[in-house]
mmCIF file of C-alpha atoms in Angstrom:
data_model
loop_
_atom_site.group_PDB
_atom_site.id
_atom_site.type_symbol
_atom_site.label_atom_id
_atom_site.label_comp_id
_atom_site.label_asym_id
_atom_site.label_seq_id
_atom_site.Cartn_x
_atom_site.Cartn_y
_atom_site.Cartn_z
ATOM 1 C CA MET A 1 70.914 27.698 90.575
ATOM 2 C CA SER A 2 69.025 28.844 93.650
ATOM 3 C CA ASP A 3 68.355 32.545 94.218
ATOM 4 C CA GLU A 4 68.619 32.188 97.992
ATOM 5 C CA VAL A 5 71.349 34.362 99.491
ATOM 6 C CA ILE A 6 73.153 32.792 102.435
ATOM 7 C CA ILE A 7 75.352 34.967 104.677
ATOM 8 C CA ARG A 8 78.317 33.341 106.424
ATOM 9 C CA GLU A 9 80.946 34.844 108.676
ATOM 10 C CA LEU A 10 84.528 34.301 107.525
ATOM 11 C CA VAL A 11 87.044 33.616 110.280
ATOM 12 C CA GLY A 12 90.628 34.822 110.233
ATOM 13 C CA PRO A 13 92.720 36.232 107.403
ATOM 14 C CA ASP A 14 93.177 32.931 105.537
ATOM 15 C CA GLN A 15 89.449 32.247 105.231
ATOM 16 C CA THR A 16 88.724 35.928 104.579
ATOM 17 C CA MET A 17 91.192 35.948 101.670
ATOM 18 C CA THR A 18 88.548 34.032 99.717
ATOM 19 C CA ILE A 19 87.003 37.480 99.107
ATOM 20 C CA PHE A 20 90.010 38.535 97.007
ATOM 21 C CA PRO A 21 88.572 37.736 93.528
ATOM 22 C CA LEU A 22 85.403 39.663 94.402
ATOM 23 C CA TYR A 23 87.275 42.507 96.120
ATOM 24 C CA SER A 24 89.608 42.857 93.125
ATOM 25 C CA GLN A 25 86.582 44.031 91.090
ATOM 26 C CA VAL A 26 86.754 47.322 93.032
ATOM 27 C CA SER A 27 90.397 47.568 94.151
ATOM 28 C CA ARG A 28 93.879 47.719 92.626
ATOM 29 C CA LEU A 29 95.539 46.207 95.713
ATOM 30 C CA SER A 30 97.664 43.111 95.194
ATOM 31 C CA GLU A 31 96.784 39.827 96.849
ATOM 32 C CA ALA A 32 99.861 40.138 99.089
ATOM 33 C CA VAL A 33 98.855 43.615 100.300
ATOM 34 C CA VAL A 34 95.267 42.529 100.951
ATOM 35 C CA TYR A 35 96.518 39.559 102.994
ATOM 36 C CA GLN A 36 98.929 41.746 104.944
ATOM 37 C CA ARG A 37 96.214 44.281 105.760
ATOM 38 C CA LEU A 38 93.631 41.642 106.678
ATOM 39 C CA SER A 39 96.146 40.014 109.018
ATOM 40 C CA ALA A 40 96.778 43.355 110.714
ATOM 41 C CA MET A 41 93.046 44.100 110.919
ATOM 42 C CA PHE A 42 92.247 40.732 112.520
ATOM 43 C CA ALA A 43 95.153 41.214 114.954
ATOM 44 C CA GLN A 44 93.303 44.247 116.371
ATOM 45 C CA SER A 45 90.524 41.884 117.544
ATOM 46 C CA ASN A 46 87.653 44.152 116.502
ATOM 47 C CA TYR A 47 87.412 43.295 112.786
ATOM 48 C CA ARG A 48 85.064 40.692 111.301
ATOM 49 C CA CYS A 49 84.007 39.771 107.771
ATOM 50 C CA ILE A 50 80.936 38.216 106.171
ATOM 51 C CA ALA A 51 80.313 36.864 102.688
ATOM 52 C CA ALA A 52 77.092 36.335 100.762
ATOM 53 C CA TYR A 53 76.666 33.178 98.708
ATOM 54 C CA ILE A 54 74.202 31.963 96.121
ATOM 55 C CA ASP A 55 74.659 28.204 96.063
ATOM 56 C CA GLU A 56 78.384 28.025 96.826
ATOM 57 C CA ARG A 57 79.356 31.060 94.719
ATOM 58 C CA MET A 58 80.512 34.117 96.688
ATOM 59 C CA VAL A 59 78.475 37.066 95.416
ATOM 60 C CA GLY A 60 79.137 39.675 98.095
ATOM 61 C CA ALA A 61 81.372 40.493 101.031
ATOM 62 C CA SER A 62 81.690 43.078 103.760
ATOM 63 C CA GLY A 63 84.000 43.629 106.632
ATOM 64 C CA PHE A 64 82.945 45.467 109.745
ATOM 65 C CA TRP A 65 84.561 46.939 112.823
ATOM 66 C CA THR A 66 83.233 47.337 116.306
ATOM 67 C CA GLY A 67 84.307 50.159 118.549
ATOM 68 C CA THR A 68 83.248 52.710 121.128
ATOM 69 C CA GLN A 69 83.280 56.492 120.825
ATOM 70 C CA LEU A 70 82.163 59.206 123.222
ATOM 71 C CA TRP A 71 79.466 60.601 120.946
ATOM 72 C CA CYS A 72 77.615 57.323 120.350
ATOM 73 C CA GLY A 73 78.926 54.578 122.606
ATOM 74 C CA LYS A 74 79.307 51.154 121.005
ATOM 75 C CA TYR A 75 79.044 51.060 117.196
ATOM 76 C CA ILE A 76 79.666 48.934 114.117
ATOM 77 C CA GLU A 77 81.222 50.396 110.991
ATOM 78 C CA ALA A 78 80.674 48.463 107.773
ATOM 79 C CA ASP A 79 83.858 48.357 105.691
ATOM 80 C CA ASN A 80 84.237 47.636 101.971
ATOM 81 C CA VAL A 81 80.760 46.363 101.144
ATOM 82 C CA VAL A 82 81.199 44.698 97.738
ATOM 83 C CA VAL A 83 78.670 42.911 95.524
ATOM 84 C CA ASP A 84 79.661 41.059 92.347
ATOM 85 C CA SER A 85 79.347 43.610 89.541
ATOM 86 C CA ALA A 86 77.127 41.261 87.501
ATOM 87 C CA LEU A 87 74.642 40.898 90.382
ATOM 88 C CA ARG A 88 74.214 44.418 91.731
ATOM 89 C CA SER A 89 70.705 45.779 92.382
ATOM 90 C CA GLN A 90 69.387 42.304 93.248
ATOM 91 C CA GLY A 91 69.151 42.786 97.019
ATOM 92 C CA ILE A 92 72.465 41.157 97.986
ATOM 93 C CA GLY A 93 73.921 44.315 99.547
ATOM 94 C CA GLY A 94 70.704 44.864 101.481
ATOM 95 C CA LYS A 95 70.829 41.325 102.866
ATOM 96 C CA MET A 96 74.426 41.769 103.991
ATOM 97 C CA MET A 97 73.595 45.083 105.663
ATOM 98 C CA ALA A 98 70.554 43.483 107.346
ATOM 99 C CA TRP A 99 72.886 40.771 108.737
ATOM 100 C CA ILE A 100 75.295 43.427 110.028
ATOM 101 C CA GLU A 101 72.407 45.419 111.536
ATOM 102 C CA ALA A 102 71.078 42.311 113.305
ATOM 103 C CA GLU A 103 74.568 41.605 114.655
ATOM 104 C CA ALA A 104 74.850 45.230 115.843
ATOM 105 C CA GLU A 105 71.552 44.829 117.719
ATOM 106 C CA ARG A 106 72.697 41.485 119.159
ATOM 107 C CA ILE A 107 75.929 42.962 120.572
ATOM 108 C CA GLU A 108 74.081 46.074 121.786
ATOM 109 C CA CYS A 109 75.493 48.741 119.472
ATOM 110 C CA ALA A 110 73.851 52.155 119.367
ATOM 111 C CA VAL A 111 74.615 52.989 115.710
ATOM 112 C CA ILE A 112 76.047 51.677 112.465
ATOM 113 C CA ARG A 113 78.427 53.885 110.523
ATOM 114 C CA ILE A 114 79.444 53.847 106.878
ATOM 115 C CA ALA A 115 82.384 55.809 105.470
ATOM 116 C CA MET A 116 81.809 56.380 101.764
ATOM 117 C CA VAL A 117 83.862 58.011 99.030
ATOM 118 C CA LEU A 118 82.272 61.118 97.512
ATOM 119 C CA GLY A 119 80.972 60.820 93.973
ATOM 120 C CA ARG A 120 79.499 57.343 94.298
ATOM 121 C CA GLU A 121 75.896 58.386 93.851
ATOM 122 C CA ARG A 122 74.542 54.890 93.254
ATOM 123 C CA THR A 123 76.136 53.697 96.497
ATOM 124 C CA HIS A 124 74.826 56.754 98.347
ATOM 125 C CA GLN A 125 71.304 56.076 97.029
ATOM 126 C CA PHE A 126 71.535 52.426 98.157
ATOM 127 C CA TYR A 127 72.325 53.417 101.744
ATOM 128 C CA ALA A 128 69.671 56.144 101.782
ATOM 129 C CA ARG A 129 67.096 53.586 100.603
ATOM 130 C CA ILE A 130 67.873 51.290 103.542
ATOM 131 C CA GLY A 131 67.672 54.016 106.167
ATOM 132 C CA TYR A 132 71.107 55.657 106.394
ATOM 133 C CA PHE A 133 71.574 59.413 106.227
ATOM 134 C CA ASP A 134 74.422 61.899 105.979
ATOM 135 C CA ASP A 135 75.650 62.967 109.385
ATOM 136 C CA GLY A 136 79.080 64.368 108.840
ATOM 137 C CA LEU A 137 82.096 64.647 106.691
ATOM 138 C CA LEU A 138 85.181 62.490 106.793
ATOM 139 C CA LEU A 139 88.285 64.590 106.257
ATOM 140 C CA VAL A 140 91.397 62.803 104.996
ATOM 141 C CA LYS A 141 95.024 63.850 104.594
ATOM 142 C CA ALA A 142 97.584 61.511 103.047
ATOM 143 C CA LEU A 143 100.860 61.320 104.948
ATOM 144 C CA SER A 144 104.194 60.694 103.260
ATOM 145 C CA ARG A 145 103.640 56.889 103.230
ATOM 146 C CA GLY A 146 100.250 57.263 101.551
ATOM 147 C CA ALA A 147 100.880 60.117 99.139
ATOM 148 C CA ALA A 148 101.579 57.830 96.164
ATOM 149 C CA ASP A 149 98.502 55.674 96.781
ATOM 150 C CA PHE A 150 96.209 58.613 97.556
ATOM 151 C CA PRO A 151 97.339 61.627 95.499
ATOM 152 C CA GLU A 152 93.837 63.094 95.798
ATOM 153 C CA TYR A 153 94.439 63.407 99.570
ATOM 154 C CA ALA A 154 97.973 64.798 99.443
ATOM 155 C CA SER A 155 98.302 68.220 101.006
ATOM 156 C CA GLN A 156 98.320 71.089 98.533
ATOM 157 C CA GLN A 157 100.234 73.314 100.924
ATOM 158 C CA GLY A 158 103.614 74.419 99.652
#
């Protein structure tokens, strides 16, 4: 087995669904829900996905969005960066982020954003090591449709 990591872009929801076995290491979502959401994300025309391979084995994946906001102009936001749990801390995540950063430069983005769940110190340390820093706080409130899936975000107001 080669140790060379190859990054490939996945096109469309059908090809991107090949990430499901890897993604299921970190998510409880069913295959049907993942497909439905990927289809909706691709329909917005600003979502893309890459996968990292060693030989032909998928060992990492990350989606990313492009957008424009007043404060920064054009940006990329990495979404659901996942590395096979047996291969973490071997540079795969860094290679995927380097690919995304190069793509952001190529399409003339000003910044790359990462939204990260609190309490994931190892993940936070990874991003700090590759040059990212805290610059805000993402506030979340679950609406009635999301209350069951995100009880930690449900309003405590009575």
